[in-house]
Tab-separated table of C-alpha atoms in Angstrom:
chain	number	residue	atom	x	y	z
D	1	MET	CA	-15.270	-36.241	-57.686
D	2	ALA	CA	-18.813	-35.573	-56.430
D	3	ARG	CA	-21.897	-37.249	-57.775
D	4	ILE	CA	-23.823	-35.729	-60.654
D	5	THR	CA	-27.367	-34.802	-59.700
D	6	ARG	CA	-29.909	-36.046	-62.232
D	7	VAL	CA	-33.697	-36.111	-62.249
D	8	ALA	CA	-36.072	-38.698	-63.643
D	9	PRO	CA	-37.734	-37.455	-66.833
D	10	HIS	CA	-41.284	-37.167	-65.448
D	11	ARG	CA	-41.815	-34.064	-67.620
D	12	SER	CA	-40.046	-32.594	-70.624
D	13	ALA	CA	-37.804	-29.546	-70.365
D	14	GLU	CA	-40.417	-27.394	-72.127
D	15	GLU	CA	-43.120	-28.407	-69.650
D	16	LEU	CA	-40.797	-27.627	-66.768
D	17	LYS	CA	-39.988	-24.238	-68.276
D	18	THR	CA	-43.707	-23.479	-68.573
D	19	LYS	CA	-44.270	-24.502	-64.940
D	20	LEU	CA	-41.318	-22.336	-63.922
D	21	LYS	CA	-42.751	-19.279	-65.666
D	22	LEU	CA	-46.434	-19.644	-64.774
D	23	ASP	CA	-46.469	-20.878	-61.177
D	24	PRO	CA	-47.623	-18.000	-58.944
D	25	ARG	CA	-45.935	-19.359	-55.801
D	26	PRO	CA	-42.294	-18.289	-55.457
D	27	TRP	CA	-41.244	-21.316	-53.413
D	28	CYS	CA	-42.641	-23.631	-56.138
D	29	ARG	CA	-40.838	-21.656	-58.845
D	30	GLN	CA	-37.606	-22.151	-56.940
D	31	ARG	CA	-38.197	-25.910	-56.783
D	32	TRP	CA	-39.054	-26.021	-60.504
D	33	LEU	CA	-35.825	-24.144	-61.208
D	34	ILE	CA	-33.812	-26.787	-59.341
D	35	ILE	CA	-35.543	-29.575	-61.284
D	36	TYR	CA	-35.085	-27.741	-64.592
D	37	ASN	CA	-31.363	-27.248	-63.941
D	38	ALA	CA	-30.895	-30.899	-62.992
D	39	LEU	CA	-32.752	-32.046	-66.131
D	40	VAL	CA	-31.203	-29.731	-68.718
D	41	ASP	CA	-27.667	-29.541	-67.342
D	42	PRO	CA	-26.970	-32.359	-64.833
D	43	ARG	CA	-24.101	-31.430	-62.552
D	44	GLU	CA	-23.122	-31.500	-58.888
D	45	ALA	CA	-25.718	-30.405	-56.354
D	46	THR	CA	-23.377	-27.661	-55.111
D	47	ASP	CA	-23.366	-26.057	-58.564
D	48	ILE	CA	-27.146	-26.350	-58.902
D	49	ALA	CA	-27.611	-24.818	-55.455
D	50	THR	CA	-25.251	-21.963	-56.306
D	51	HIS	CA	-27.026	-21.166	-59.568
D	52	THR	CA	-30.531	-21.395	-58.099
D	53	GLY	CA	-29.782	-19.501	-54.895
D	54	THR	CA	-30.613	-22.383	-52.555
D	55	THR	CA	-28.708	-24.690	-50.252
D	56	VAL	CA	-27.140	-27.974	-51.242
D	57	ALA	CA	-29.436	-29.822	-48.846
D	58	MET	CA	-32.488	-28.297	-50.498
D	59	ALA	CA	-31.233	-29.258	-53.949
D	60	HIS	CA	-30.717	-32.853	-52.771
D	61	GLN	CA	-34.122	-32.969	-51.080
D	62	VAL	CA	-36.038	-31.527	-54.055
D	63	VAL	CA	-34.344	-33.799	-56.610
D	64	SER	CA	-34.783	-36.873	-54.427
D	65	SER	CA	-38.476	-36.256	-53.756
D	66	TYR	CA	-39.108	-35.399	-57.434
D	67	ASN	CA	-37.450	-38.625	-58.545
D	68	ARG	CA	-39.651	-40.643	-56.149
D	69	LEU	CA	-42.989	-38.811	-56.380
D	70	GLY	CA	-42.916	-36.793	-59.583
D	71	ILE	CA	-44.894	-33.544	-59.804
D	72	ALA	CA	-46.691	-34.232	-56.505
D	73	ALA	CA	-43.378	-33.640	-54.702
D	74	ILE	CA	-43.174	-30.069	-55.985
D	75	GLU	CA	-46.803	-29.002	-55.912
D	76	THR	CA	-47.448	-29.519	-52.222
D	77	GLY	CA	-49.851	-27.596	-50.042
D	78	GLY	CA	-47.100	-25.310	-48.860
D	79	LYS	CA	-46.449	-23.838	-45.458
D	80	GLY	CA	-49.141	-23.185	-42.918
D	81	GLY	CA	-52.684	-24.400	-42.932
D	82	ARG	CA	-54.924	-26.241	-40.546
D	83	ARG	CA	-53.082	-29.505	-40.216
D	84	ARG	CA	-54.410	-30.405	-36.760
D	85	GLN	CA	-58.084	-29.831	-37.308
D	86	TYR	CA	-60.863	-31.831	-35.704
D	87	VAL	CA	-63.145	-31.597	-38.738
D	88	THR	CA	-62.867	-30.089	-42.211
D	89	TRP	CA	-64.171	-26.648	-43.192
D	90	GLU	CA	-67.218	-28.153	-44.900
D	91	GLU	CA	-68.020	-30.291	-41.852
D	92	GLU	CA	-67.739	-27.185	-39.664
D	93	GLN	CA	-70.204	-25.356	-41.915
D	94	ALA	CA	-72.623	-28.266	-41.773
D	95	PHE	CA	-72.249	-28.435	-37.986
D	96	LEU	CA	-72.957	-24.701	-37.533
D	97	ALA	CA	-75.850	-24.544	-40.038
D	98	PRO	CA	-78.594	-25.360	-37.465
D	99	PHE	CA	-77.185	-22.760	-35.070
D	100	PHE	CA	-77.135	-20.153	-37.858
D	101	THR	CA	-80.757	-20.847	-38.767
D	102	ARG	CA	-81.789	-20.627	-35.123
D	103	ALA	CA	-79.956	-17.308	-34.794
D	104	GLU	CA	-81.710	-15.954	-37.896
D	105	HIS	CA	-85.055	-16.710	-36.243
D	106	GLY	CA	-84.028	-14.735	-33.153
D	107	GLU	CA	-83.131	-17.662	-30.907
D	108	ILE	CA	-79.954	-17.492	-28.874
D	109	ALA	CA	-77.220	-20.068	-29.345
D	110	THR	CA	-74.652	-19.935	-26.566
D	111	ALA	CA	-71.025	-20.946	-26.888
D	112	GLY	CA	-71.526	-23.543	-24.149
D	113	GLU	CA	-74.331	-25.187	-26.089
D	114	ILE	CA	-72.242	-25.187	-29.270
D	115	LYS	CA	-69.292	-26.615	-27.320
D	116	ARG	CA	-71.358	-29.521	-25.981
D	117	ALA	CA	-72.702	-30.305	-29.457
D	118	PHE	CA	-69.198	-30.124	-30.954
D	119	GLU	CA	-67.801	-32.436	-28.279
D	120	ALA	CA	-70.595	-34.906	-29.038
D	121	GLN	CA	-69.676	-34.827	-32.727
D	122	VAL	CA	-65.924	-35.138	-32.173
D	123	GLY	CA	-66.218	-37.694	-29.382
D	124	HIS	CA	-64.039	-36.032	-26.739
D	125	GLU	CA	-63.696	-32.783	-24.815
D	126	VAL	CA	-62.302	-29.675	-26.495
D	127	HIS	CA	-61.055	-26.417	-25.021
D	128	LYS	CA	-63.377	-23.419	-25.050
D	129	SER	CA	-60.936	-21.504	-27.271
D	130	THR	CA	-61.542	-24.127	-29.967
D	131	ILE	CA	-65.172	-23.061	-30.131
D	132	SER	CA	-64.242	-19.374	-30.089
D	133	ARG	CA	-61.910	-19.861	-33.047
D	134	LEU	CA	-64.529	-21.989	-34.830
D	135	LEU	CA	-67.134	-19.251	-34.484
D	136	GLN	CA	-64.657	-16.570	-35.525
D	137	ARG	CA	-63.688	-18.549	-38.661
D	138	HIS	CA	-67.309	-18.660	-39.712
D	139	GLY	CA	-68.059	-14.994	-39.119
D	140	TRP	CA	-69.819	-14.970	-35.759
D	141	ARG	CA	-69.155	-11.845	-33.776
D	142	LYS	CA	-67.294	-11.677	-30.514
D	143	PRO	CA	-69.579	-12.044	-27.475
D	144	MET	CA	-70.339	-8.638	-26.015
D	145	PRO	CA	-71.414	-7.811	-22.467
D	146	ARG	CA	-75.070	-6.995	-22.018
D	147	PRO	CA	-75.789	-3.248	-21.922
D	148	VAL	CA	-78.208	-3.435	-18.948
D	149	HIS	CA	-78.394	-5.752	-15.981
D	150	PRO	CA	-81.491	-7.974	-16.291
D	151	GLN	CA	-82.725	-7.061	-12.790
D	152	ALA	CA	-82.140	-3.320	-13.189
D	153	SER	CA	-85.040	-1.005	-12.399
D	154	ALA	CA	-85.189	2.503	-13.860
D	155	GLU	CA	-87.400	3.795	-11.021
D	156	VAL	CA	-85.005	2.610	-8.322
D	157	GLN	CA	-82.067	4.189	-10.148
D	158	GLU	CA	-83.877	7.551	-10.431
D	159	GLN	CA	-84.852	7.418	-6.755
D	160	PHE	CA	-81.238	6.727	-5.815
D	161	LYS	CA	-80.054	9.716	-7.847
D	162	LYS	CA	-82.536	11.997	-6.026
D	163	THR	CA	-81.842	10.825	-2.480
D	164	SER	CA	-78.134	10.128	-2.540
D	165	GLN	CA	-75.733	12.564	-0.914
D	166	PRO	CA	-73.534	14.498	-3.301
D	167	VAL	CA	-69.869	13.815	-2.988
D	168	LEU	CA	-68.152	16.611	-1.105
D	169	ARG	CA	-65.235	17.990	-2.956
D	170	LEU	CA	-62.698	20.279	-1.449
D	171	PRO	CA	-61.725	23.225	-3.553
D	172	SER	CA	-58.350	22.689	-5.079
D	173	ARG	CA	-55.552	24.821	-3.756
D	174	PRO	CA	-53.825	27.041	-6.218
D	175	VAL	CA	-50.311	25.941	-6.966
D	176	GLN	CA	-47.697	28.466	-5.981
D	177	GLN	CA	-44.926	28.994	-8.429
D	178	ARG	CA	-41.569	28.307	-6.969
D	179	THR	CA	-38.793	30.576	-7.855
D	180	HIS	CA	-35.387	29.191	-8.122
D	181	ASP	CA	-33.005	30.985	-5.792
D	182	PRO	CA	-29.424	30.283	-6.872
D	183	SER	CA	-27.937	31.459	-3.550
């Protein structure tokens, strides 16, 4: 006979039912359902997994972590997120604040300058894409190419247009229709 899966009574059945109904995250609701089943009707993990639509391994894992950690085991941060960040969002905002104020006054802040300042704050080199993503997260636009070369001269361009030779184009030959001769 298999072992009966039980949970520690960290919360009452009514509190678990409320959590099950009100939690907006579906993956948390599924975990609360496993805990609720194990609290109200303790039985084998295979039966709990069948009734909750999960795997046996997930039922074991959820019950085990709930017994050890309580509610903190269920209400985790979830999937995704910035888990390998150099600094937090607030620290990034504080870091970029001087560059934003300079940009508002019409001064130019280059990505290379921001990269050097960021590396000084972090204490080691970072890839240039790190700075691009940092700027994108905080709403800076993508760098655009300049519309005019800085050494361009309008007079020289007009003179070139007047004195240059036009490109000779040969008249196009009309296309003859081919008739299909079945013989």
